[in-house]
N, CA and C atoms as an extended XYZ file, in Angstrom:
321
Properties=species:S:1:pos:R:3:atomname:S:1:resname:S:1:resid:I:1 pbc="F F F"
N        65.953       13.625      -40.180 N   MET     1
C        65.306       12.830      -39.450 CA  MET     1
C        66.070       11.899      -38.438 C   MET     1
N        65.504       11.918      -37.335 N   ARG     2
C        66.364       11.060      -36.562 CA  ARG     2
C        65.490        9.893      -35.678 C   ARG     2
N        65.846        8.877      -35.825 N   LYS     3
C        65.672        7.815      -35.082 CA  LYS     3
C        65.499        8.484      -33.421 C   LYS     3
N        64.442        7.738      -32.932 N   PRO     4
C        64.266        7.992      -31.288 CA  PRO     4
C        65.593        7.712      -30.441 C   PRO     4
N        66.059        6.562      -30.963 N   GLU     5
C        67.558        6.307      -30.392 CA  GLU     5
C        68.791        7.110      -30.616 C   GLU     5
N        68.644        7.565      -31.536 N   GLU     6
C        69.545        8.799      -32.367 CA  GLU     6
C        69.466       10.035      -31.544 C   GLU     6
N        68.561       10.264      -30.494 N   CYS     7
C        68.060       11.710      -30.272 CA  CYS     7
C        69.205       11.513      -28.808 C   CYS     7
N        69.993       12.353      -28.660 N   THR     8
C        70.983       12.645      -27.390 CA  THR     8
C        70.364       13.922      -26.803 C   THR     8
N        69.532       14.788      -27.027 N   GLU     9
C        69.150       15.985      -26.101 CA  GLU     9
C        67.764       16.348      -26.609 C   GLU     9
N        67.101       16.819      -25.354 N   LYS    10
C        65.636       17.217      -25.501 CA  LYS    10
C        65.430       17.546      -26.835 C   LYS    10
N        66.405       18.736      -26.921 N   ALA    11
C        65.888       19.376      -28.456 CA  ALA    11
C        65.622       18.649      -29.792 C   ALA    11
N        66.586       17.661      -29.585 N   HIS    12
C        66.418       16.717      -30.869 CA  HIS    12
C        65.071       15.881      -30.589 C   HIS    12
N        64.794       15.525      -29.778 N   ILE    13
C        63.300       15.045      -29.579 CA  ILE    13
C        62.332       15.985      -29.547 C   ILE    13
N        62.353       17.452      -29.669 N   ARG    14
C        61.334       18.255      -29.565 CA  ARG    14
C        61.104       18.646      -30.875 C   ARG    14
N        62.245       18.858      -31.713 N   GLU    15
C        62.572       18.906      -33.289 CA  GLU    15
C        61.895       17.681      -33.903 C   GLU    15
N        61.974       16.612      -33.965 N   GLU    16
C        61.417       15.430      -34.222 CA  GLU    16
C        59.834       15.267      -33.736 C   GLU    16
N        59.267       15.708      -33.039 N   ILE    17
C        57.954       15.726      -32.767 CA  ILE    17
C        57.201       16.881      -33.391 C   ILE    17
N        58.021       18.061      -33.506 N   ASP    18
C        57.500       19.239      -34.119 CA  ASP    18
C        57.149       18.604      -35.917 C   ASP    18
N        58.278       17.902      -36.389 N   ARG    19
C        58.654       17.425      -37.589 CA  ARG    19
C        57.212       16.471      -37.989 C   ARG    19
N        56.672       15.581      -36.470 N   ILE    20
C        55.586       14.412      -36.981 CA  ILE    20
C        54.368       15.111      -36.729 C   ILE    20
N        54.359       16.313      -35.950 N   ASP    21
C        52.938       17.208      -35.662 CA  ASP    21
C        52.514       17.921      -37.166 C   ASP    21
N        53.631       18.305      -37.784 N   LYS    22
C        53.424       19.124      -39.088 CA  LYS    22
C        52.833       18.080      -40.092 C   LYS    22
N        53.446       16.818      -40.293 N   SER    23
C        53.059       15.860      -40.836 CA  SER    23
C        51.499       15.346      -40.647 C   SER    23
N        51.244       15.342      -39.311 N   LEU    24
C        49.927       14.784      -38.822 CA  LEU    24
C        48.673       16.093      -38.942 C   LEU    24
N        49.604       17.141      -39.323 N   VAL    25
C        48.321       18.429      -39.566 CA  VAL    25
C        47.950       18.222      -41.151 C   VAL    25
N        48.961       18.002      -42.069 N   ALA    26
C        48.834       17.958      -43.360 CA  ALA    26
C        47.973       16.477      -43.385 C   ALA    26
N        47.910       15.358      -42.559 N   LEU    27
C        47.513       14.128      -43.174 CA  LEU    27
C        46.030       14.486      -42.642 C   LEU    27
N        45.552       15.305      -41.275 N   PHE    28
C        44.268       15.628      -41.091 CA  PHE    28
C        43.617       16.735      -41.982 C   PHE    28
N        44.476       17.696      -42.863 N   ALA    29
C        44.089       18.309      -43.480 CA  ALA    29
C        43.130       17.835      -44.749 C   ALA    29
N        43.983       16.283      -45.267 N   GLN    30
C        43.819       15.689      -46.304 CA  GLN    30
C        42.221       14.805      -45.829 C   GLN    30
N        42.444       14.410      -44.545 N   ARG    31
C        41.356       13.650      -44.018 CA  ARG    31
C        39.762       14.713      -44.271 C   ARG    31
N        40.131       15.601      -43.428 N   ASP    32
C        38.958       16.844      -43.265 CA  ASP    32
C        38.743       17.206      -45.035 C   ASP    32
N        39.424       17.040      -46.010 N   ALA    33
C        38.916       17.188      -47.137 CA  ALA    33
C        37.630       16.304      -47.772 C   ALA    33
N        38.073       15.042      -47.268 N   TYR    34
C        36.831       13.827      -47.410 CA  TYR    34
C        35.903       14.218      -46.842 C   TYR    34
N        35.793       14.491      -45.575 N   VAL    35
C        34.672       14.682      -45.063 CA  VAL    35
C        34.184       15.823      -45.477 C   VAL    35
N        34.314       17.092      -45.786 N   ARG    36
C        33.996       17.976      -46.394 CA  ARG    36
C        33.106       17.530      -47.459 C   ARG    36
N        34.011       16.945      -48.619 N   ARG    37
C        33.345       16.125      -49.409 CA  ARG    37
C        31.927       15.078      -49.127 C   ARG    37
N        32.271       14.546      -48.329 N   MET    38
C        30.879       13.586      -47.821 CA  MET    38
C        29.693       14.337      -47.537 C   MET    38
N        30.155       15.488      -46.745 N   ALA    39
C        29.163       16.154      -46.365 CA  ALA    39
C        28.249       17.236      -47.692 C   ALA    39
N        28.691       17.436      -48.566 N   GLU    40
C        28.595       17.776      -49.960 CA  GLU    40
C        27.845       16.527      -50.402 C   GLU    40
N        27.886       15.637      -50.895 N   ILE    41
C        27.249       14.351      -51.217 CA  ILE    41
C        26.174       13.742      -50.490 C   ILE    41
N        26.226       13.906      -49.276 N   LYS    42
C        24.946       13.024      -48.409 CA  LYS    42
C        23.817       14.640      -48.509 C   LYS    42
N        22.597       14.000      -48.607 N   SER    43
C        21.608       14.407      -48.755 CA  SER    43
C        20.810       15.102      -47.260 C   SER    43
N        21.069       14.097      -46.401 N   ASP    44
C        20.209       14.332      -45.474 CA  ASP    44
C        21.424       14.160      -44.229 C   ASP    44
N        20.678       15.338      -42.964 N   PRO    45
C        21.442       15.007      -41.841 CA  PRO    45
C        21.720       13.674      -41.566 C   PRO    45
N        20.552       12.550      -41.403 N   SER    46
C        20.740       11.702      -40.817 CA  SER    46
C        21.669       10.482      -41.356 C   SER    46
N        22.201       11.001      -42.507 N   GLU    47
C        22.872       10.412      -43.246 CA  GLU    47
C        24.682       10.764      -42.949 C   GLU    47
N        24.390       11.500      -41.668 N   ALA    48
C        25.678       11.800      -41.214 CA  ALA    48
C        26.399       10.471      -40.243 C   ALA    48
N        25.604        9.813      -39.781 N   ARG    49
C        26.011        8.970      -38.821 CA  ARG    49
C        25.428        7.846      -39.459 C   ARG    49
N        26.273        7.081      -39.859 N   VAL    50
C        26.087        5.390      -40.451 CA  VAL    50
C        27.068        4.536      -39.404 C   VAL    50
N        25.909        3.696      -38.359 N   GLU    51
C        27.034        2.850      -37.441 CA  GLU    51
C        27.658        1.897      -37.829 C   GLU    51
N        27.425        1.323      -39.402 N   ALA    52
C        28.332        0.199      -39.212 CA  ALA    52
C        29.284        1.089      -39.693 C   ALA    52
N        29.527        2.058      -40.713 N   ARG    53
C        30.741        2.719      -40.814 CA  ARG    53
C        31.373        2.962      -39.609 C   ARG    53
N        30.938        3.483      -38.910 N   VAL    54
C        31.488        3.844      -37.455 CA  VAL    54
C        32.214        2.673      -37.028 C   VAL    54
N        31.541        1.887      -37.018 N   LYS    55
C        32.402        0.299      -36.435 CA  LYS    55
C        33.343        0.042      -37.512 C   LYS    55
N        33.083       -0.109      -38.258 N   ASP    56
C        34.395       -0.452      -39.530 CA  ASP    56
C        35.568        0.396      -39.500 C   ASP    56
N        35.228        1.384      -39.421 N   VAL    57
C        36.694        2.344      -39.199 CA  VAL    57
C        37.075        2.209      -37.975 C   VAL    57
N        36.293        1.947      -36.985 N   LEU    58
C        37.293        1.838      -35.523 CA  LEU    58
C        37.738        0.490      -35.706 C   LEU    58
N        37.317       -0.267      -36.177 N   ASP    59
C        37.613       -1.959      -35.948 CA  ASP    59
C        39.075       -1.713      -36.918 C   ASP    59
N        39.218       -1.076      -37.796 N   LYS    60
C        40.292       -0.989      -38.821 CA  LYS    60
C        41.471       -0.127      -38.063 C   LYS    60
N        40.961        1.001      -37.447 N   VAL    61
C        42.155        1.615      -35.926 CA  VAL    61
C        42.414        0.604      -35.601 C   VAL    61
N        41.602        0.027      -34.695 N   LEU    62
C        42.099       -0.822      -33.754 CA  LEU    62
C        43.225       -1.894      -34.556 C   LEU    62
N        42.734       -2.790      -35.210 N   ALA    63
C        43.867       -3.373      -35.966 CA  ALA    63
C        45.282       -2.793      -35.959 C   ALA    63
N        45.138       -1.040      -36.556 N   GLU    64
C        46.552       -0.814      -36.746 CA  GLU    64
C        47.104       -0.375      -35.897 C   GLU    64
N        46.553       -0.350      -34.907 N   LEU    65
C        47.213        0.414      -33.749 CA  LEU    65
C        47.711       -1.035      -32.736 C   LEU    65
N        47.572       -1.995      -32.884 N   GLU    66
C        47.501       -3.157      -32.491 CA  GLU    66
C        48.691       -3.817      -33.117 C   GLU    66
N        49.021       -3.375      -34.371 N   ALA    67
C        49.914       -4.113      -35.475 CA  ALA    67
C        51.046       -3.456      -35.039 C   ALA    67
N        50.895       -1.960      -34.596 N   VAL    68
C        52.100       -1.034      -34.330 CA  VAL    68
C        52.266       -1.382      -32.610 C   VAL    68
N        51.709       -1.684      -32.054 N   ASP    69
C        51.803       -1.777      -30.207 CA  ASP    69
C        51.466       -0.351      -29.720 C   ASP    69
N        50.689        0.336      -30.447 N   LEU    70
C        50.303        1.478      -29.685 CA  LEU    70
C        49.277        1.309      -28.692 C   LEU    70
N        49.087        1.954      -27.730 N   ALA    71
C        47.447        1.585      -26.554 CA  ALA    71
C        46.622        2.176      -26.990 C   ALA    71
N        45.771        1.244      -27.319 N   PRO    72
C        44.343        0.780      -27.759 CA  PRO    72
C        43.692        2.256      -26.997 C   PRO    72
N        43.816        2.160      -25.551 N   ASP    73
C        43.057        2.460      -24.565 CA  ASP    73
C        42.956        4.252      -24.887 C   ASP    73
N        44.116        4.856      -24.947 N   LEU    74
C        44.334        6.129      -25.513 CA  LEU    74
C        44.141        6.529      -26.933 C   LEU    74
N        44.399        5.893      -28.078 N   TYR    75
C        44.403        6.178      -29.172 CA  TYR    75
C        42.884        5.770      -29.961 C   TYR    75
N        42.029        4.942      -29.372 N   MET    76
C        40.728        4.422      -29.718 CA  MET    76
C        39.951        5.955      -29.110 C   MET    76
N        40.233        6.323      -28.058 N   GLN    77
C        39.416        7.565      -27.411 CA  GLN    77
C        39.505        8.341      -28.437 C   GLN    77
N        40.872        9.097      -28.892 N   PHE    78
C        41.145        9.788      -29.815 CA  PHE    78
C        40.414        9.658      -30.839 C   PHE    78
N        40.217        8.828      -31.605 N   TRP    79
C        39.688        8.421      -33.246 CA  TRP    79
C        38.012        8.217      -32.647 C   TRP    79
N        37.654        7.866      -31.621 N   GLU    80
C        36.007        8.187      -31.392 CA  GLU    80
C        35.811        9.714      -31.351 C   GLU    80
N        36.786       10.223      -30.705 N   GLU    81
C        36.089       11.633      -30.645 CA  GLU    81
C        36.425       12.435      -32.243 C   GLU    81
N        37.179       11.897      -32.922 N   LEU    82
C        37.549       12.465      -34.131 CA  LEU    82
C        36.466       12.372      -35.227 C   LEU    82
N        35.953       10.821      -34.980 N   ILE    83
C        34.752       10.706      -35.875 CA  ILE    83
C        33.305       11.472      -35.305 C   ILE    83
N        33.192       11.652      -33.819 N   GLU    84
C        32.113       12.471      -33.686 CA  GLU    84
C        32.215       13.701      -33.843 C   GLU    84
N        33.341       14.364      -33.893 N   VAL    85
C        33.431       15.692      -34.672 CA  VAL    85
C        33.045       15.790      -35.909 C   VAL    85
N        33.652       14.898      -36.594 N   ASN    86
C        33.452       14.412      -38.025 CA  ASN    86
C        31.587       14.654      -38.240 C   ASN    86
N        31.144       13.747      -37.776 N   ILE    87
C        29.834       13.499      -37.892 CA  ILE    87
C        28.726       14.830      -37.621 C   ILE    87
N        29.406       15.206      -36.814 N   ASP    88
C        28.814       16.585      -36.187 CA  ASP    88
C        28.735       17.636      -37.133 C   ASP    88
N        30.153       17.753      -37.679 N   TYR    89
C        30.424       18.438      -38.927 CA  TYR    89
C        29.223       18.035      -40.038 C   TYR    89
N        29.435       17.023      -40.403 N   GLU    90
C        28.359       16.268      -41.553 CA  GLU    90
C        26.966       16.750      -41.403 C   GLU    90
N        26.760       16.260      -40.174 N   ALA    91
C        25.230       16.789      -40.047 CA  ALA    91
C        24.786       18.058      -40.168 C   ALA    91
N        25.523       19.299      -39.141 N   ALA    92
C        25.294       20.221      -39.329 CA  ALA    92
C        25.441       21.262      -40.599 C   ALA    92
N        26.362       20.930      -41.575 N   THR    93
C        26.829       21.143      -42.891 CA  THR    93
C        25.378       20.878      -43.693 C   THR    93
N        25.240       19.934      -43.649 N   ILE    94
C        23.783       19.312      -44.622 CA  ILE    94
C        22.645       20.311      -44.210 C   ILE    94
N        22.336       20.110      -42.914 N   ALA    95
C        21.447       20.926      -42.247 CA  ALA    95
C        21.115       22.207      -42.709 C   ALA    95
N        22.568       23.004      -42.553 N   ALA    96
C        22.546       24.231      -43.239 CA  ALA    96
C        22.399       24.258      -44.666 C   ALA    96
N        22.710       23.543      -45.797 N   ARG    97
C        22.370       23.686      -46.612 CA  ARG    97
C        20.968       23.382      -47.408 C   ARG    97
N        20.281       22.602      -46.397 N   LEU    98
C        18.940       22.407      -46.594 CA  LEU    98
C        18.440       23.846      -46.081 C   LEU    98
N        18.372       24.155      -44.913 N   ALA    99
C        17.829       25.304      -44.767 CA  ALA    99
C        18.051       26.539      -45.771 C   ALA    99
N        19.314       26.688      -46.248 N   ASP   100
C        19.609       27.694      -47.167 CA  ASP   100
C        18.425       27.275      -48.560 C   ASP   100
N        18.438       26.311      -48.768 N   LYS   101
C        17.670       25.749      -50.012 CA  LYS   101
C        16.239       25.763      -49.539 C   LYS   101
N        15.667       25.889      -48.692 N   ASN   102
C        14.547       26.430      -48.070 CA  ASN   102
C        14.099       27.511      -47.678 C   ASN   102
N        14.911       28.514      -47.662 N   ASP   103
C        14.796       29.804      -47.513 CA  ASP   103
C        15.330       30.590      -48.596 C   ASP   103
N        15.608       29.847      -49.906 N   THR   104
C        15.929       30.649      -51.203 CA  THR   104
C        14.532       30.509      -51.929 C   THR   104
N        14.023       31.893      -52.403 N   PRO   105
C        12.695       32.164      -52.968 CA  PRO   105
C        12.342       31.704      -54.112 C   PRO   105
N        11.398       30.606      -54.102 N   GLY   106
C        11.140       29.604      -55.241 CA  GLY   106
C        11.673       28.309      -55.297 C   GLY   106
N        12.187       27.862      -54.002 N   ALA   107
C        12.582       26.748      -53.611 CA  ALA   107
C        11.540       25.669      -53.168 C   ALA   107
């Protein structure tokens, strides 16, 4: 692992970005596992969006971004989209589970 200031060639920078991207994918996979588990636990699609929780997550992310001096305008947009994708996934998963349950004979 090279620090940015130790990179003397574009290839070095690309290698480090690729390494970081690999780590990010692994972290997103971990996060996704929790989102999927949440969808299993919730019992109604309306539970997918909890405005207080969305605000709490975004407030925490904003504080982290500011602490490391990253551009909130750019990264907050990314995080908002990530949350929306997760909410949509949860709602659709819960709705599908309920539909399957209602389609099951004897349900």
